[in-house]
XYZ file of C-alpha atoms in Angstrom:
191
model
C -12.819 38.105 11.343
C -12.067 41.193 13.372
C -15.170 41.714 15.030
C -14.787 37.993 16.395
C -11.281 38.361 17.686
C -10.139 35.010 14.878
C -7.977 37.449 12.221
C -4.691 35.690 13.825
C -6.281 32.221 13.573
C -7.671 32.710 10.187
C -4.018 33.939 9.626
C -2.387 30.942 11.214
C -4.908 28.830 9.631
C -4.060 29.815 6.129
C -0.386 29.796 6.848
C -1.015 25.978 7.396
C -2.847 25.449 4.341
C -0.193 27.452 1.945
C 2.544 25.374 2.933
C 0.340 22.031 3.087
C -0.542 22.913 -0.343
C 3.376 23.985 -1.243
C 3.678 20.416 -0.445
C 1.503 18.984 -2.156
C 2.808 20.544 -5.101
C 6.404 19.179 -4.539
C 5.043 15.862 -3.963
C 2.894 16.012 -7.301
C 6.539 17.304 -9.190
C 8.235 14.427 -7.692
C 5.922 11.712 -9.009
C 5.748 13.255 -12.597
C 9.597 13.175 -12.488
C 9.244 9.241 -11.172
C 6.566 8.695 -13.305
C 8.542 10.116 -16.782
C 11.722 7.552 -15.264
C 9.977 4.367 -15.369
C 8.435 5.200 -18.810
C 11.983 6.199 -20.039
C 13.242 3.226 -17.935
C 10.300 1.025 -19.358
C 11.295 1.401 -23.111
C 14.859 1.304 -22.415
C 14.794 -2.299 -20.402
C 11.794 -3.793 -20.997
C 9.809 -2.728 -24.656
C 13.157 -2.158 -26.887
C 15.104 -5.652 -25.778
C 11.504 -7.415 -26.335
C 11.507 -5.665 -29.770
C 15.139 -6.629 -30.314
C 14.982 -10.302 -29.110
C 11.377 -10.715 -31.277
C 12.856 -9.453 -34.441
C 16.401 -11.665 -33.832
C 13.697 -14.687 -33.811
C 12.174 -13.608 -36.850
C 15.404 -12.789 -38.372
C 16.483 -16.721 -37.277
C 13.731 -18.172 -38.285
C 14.099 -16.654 -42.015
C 10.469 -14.898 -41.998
C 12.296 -11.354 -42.453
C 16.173 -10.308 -44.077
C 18.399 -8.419 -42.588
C 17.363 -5.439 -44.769
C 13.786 -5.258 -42.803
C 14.707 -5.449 -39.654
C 15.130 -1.437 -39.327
C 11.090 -1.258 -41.002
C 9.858 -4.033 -38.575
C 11.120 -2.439 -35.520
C 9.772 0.649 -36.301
C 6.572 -0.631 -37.048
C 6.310 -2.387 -33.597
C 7.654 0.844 -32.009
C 5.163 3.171 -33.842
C 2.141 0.275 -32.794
C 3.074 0.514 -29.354
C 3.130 4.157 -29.421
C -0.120 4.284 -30.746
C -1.492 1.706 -27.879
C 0.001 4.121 -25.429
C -1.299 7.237 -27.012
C -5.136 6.123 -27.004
C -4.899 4.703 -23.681
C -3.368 7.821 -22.282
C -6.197 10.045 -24.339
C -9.174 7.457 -23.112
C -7.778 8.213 -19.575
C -7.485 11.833 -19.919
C -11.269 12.058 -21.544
C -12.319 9.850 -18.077
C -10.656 12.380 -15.977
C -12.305 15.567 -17.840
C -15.611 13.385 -17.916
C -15.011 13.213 -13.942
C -13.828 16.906 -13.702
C -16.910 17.971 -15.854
C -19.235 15.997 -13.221
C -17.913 17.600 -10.031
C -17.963 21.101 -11.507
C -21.785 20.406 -11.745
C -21.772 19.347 -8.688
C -19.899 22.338 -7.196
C -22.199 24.393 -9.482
C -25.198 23.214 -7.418
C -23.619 23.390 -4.233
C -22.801 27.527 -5.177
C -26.166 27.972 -6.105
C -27.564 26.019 -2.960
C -25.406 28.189 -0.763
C -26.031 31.239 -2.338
C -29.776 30.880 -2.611
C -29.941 29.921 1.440
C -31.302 32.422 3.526
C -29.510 34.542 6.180
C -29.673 34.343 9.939
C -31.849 37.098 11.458
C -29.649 38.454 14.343
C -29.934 41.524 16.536
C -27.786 43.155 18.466
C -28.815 45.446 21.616
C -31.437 45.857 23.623
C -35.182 46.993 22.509
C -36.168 47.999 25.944
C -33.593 50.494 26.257
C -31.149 49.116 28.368
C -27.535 48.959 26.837
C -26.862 45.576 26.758
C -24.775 45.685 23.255
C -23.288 42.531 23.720
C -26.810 40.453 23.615
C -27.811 38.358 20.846
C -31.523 37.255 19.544
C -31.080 34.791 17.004
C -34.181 32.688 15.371
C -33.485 30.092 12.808
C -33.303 26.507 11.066
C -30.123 25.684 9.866
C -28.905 22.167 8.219
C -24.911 21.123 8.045
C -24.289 18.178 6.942
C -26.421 15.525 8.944
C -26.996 17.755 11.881
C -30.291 19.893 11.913
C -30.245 23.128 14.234
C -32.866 25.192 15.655
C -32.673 28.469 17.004
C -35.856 29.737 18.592
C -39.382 27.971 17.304
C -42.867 29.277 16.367
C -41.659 32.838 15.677
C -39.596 33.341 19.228
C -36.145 33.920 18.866
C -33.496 32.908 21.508
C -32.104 35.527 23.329
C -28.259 35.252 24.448
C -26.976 37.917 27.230
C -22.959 38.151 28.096
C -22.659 35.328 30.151
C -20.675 31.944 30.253
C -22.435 29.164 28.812
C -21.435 25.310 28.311
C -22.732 23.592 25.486
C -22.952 20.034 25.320
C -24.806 16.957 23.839
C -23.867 13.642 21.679
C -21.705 13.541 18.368
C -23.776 14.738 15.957
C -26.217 16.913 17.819
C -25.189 20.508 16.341
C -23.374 22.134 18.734
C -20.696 23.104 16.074
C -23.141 24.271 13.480
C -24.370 26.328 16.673
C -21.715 27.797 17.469
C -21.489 27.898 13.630
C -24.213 29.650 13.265
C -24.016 32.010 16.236
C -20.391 33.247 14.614
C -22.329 33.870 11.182
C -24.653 37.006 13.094
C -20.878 38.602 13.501
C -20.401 38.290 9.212
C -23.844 39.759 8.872
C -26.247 36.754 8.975
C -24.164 34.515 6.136
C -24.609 30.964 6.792
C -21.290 29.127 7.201
């Protein structure tokens, strides 16, 4: 990041992402705290007066004595509870089912990335001249749905200190370029 002048952007750049992600974090506490009200709020106005208005049927009706009503509450409680329960632990085996998939996915990614091959870039000038700033670059590079080449048929492109525009339609590469051109300043490690 020094070498390419970006060490306050990278810095300014992850300044943005800690507090985005501080954020996030709130946001996540604050649902889990609205999330734990309506259950609380959920048993308290709408499971517990059902309970208490089915059992005051029963109770009417003659199908249970006053003496049961304590063991048929519970009952419907403790089966409701149990509902809950094995839908919450199906939904938590579908999320690690989910989270097991993308790790193999980010598995294959790591290896793909690792197993890539490096830019070849030189620095200088082989004829003697001191032209440190000049770049020869020769490569194939892929990102995403844009495909890059640097230099064909064994030529590399050679880039003096100069101003240059780059240009062309959405999609064409000129970020994975300019990509790729940064990545001879980390030591030829593809982006």
């Amino acid at each position: 990041l020094t070498a390419t002048g970006s060490l306050e952007l990278a810095r300014e750049r992850w300044g943005e992402v800690a507090l985005q992600a501080q954020a996030e974090e709130r946001c996540k506490h604050v649902i889990n705290a609205l999330r734990n009200w309506i259950g609380w709020l959920y048993w308290q106005d709408v499971l517990h007066p059902s309970i208490e208005v089915g059992i005051a049927w029963l109770l009417e009706a003659g199908h249970v004595g006053v003496s049961e009503i304590w063991l048929y509450s519970r009952v419907i409680e403790d089966s409701i509870d149990t509902l809950l329960t094995r839908s919450r632990a199906e939904a938590q085996l579908a999320s690690v089912r989910r989270n097991s998939v993308e790790l193999v996915a980010l598995h294959a990614a790591v290896a793909e990335a690792q197993a890539a091959a490096r830019v070849r870039c030189s620095f200088g000038d082989e004829h003697g001249g001191d032209t440190s700033a000049t770049v020869r670059v020769r490569c194939e590079f892929t990102r995403g749905a844009s495909r890059v080449v640097v230099g064909s048929g064994g030529e590399s492109v050679e880039l003096r200190p100069s101003v240059y525009a780059l240009f062309g339609p959405n999609g064409s590469g000129k970020s994975s370029l300019l990509a790729l051109l940064s990545s001879c300043a980390r030591g030829g490690a593809l982006p």
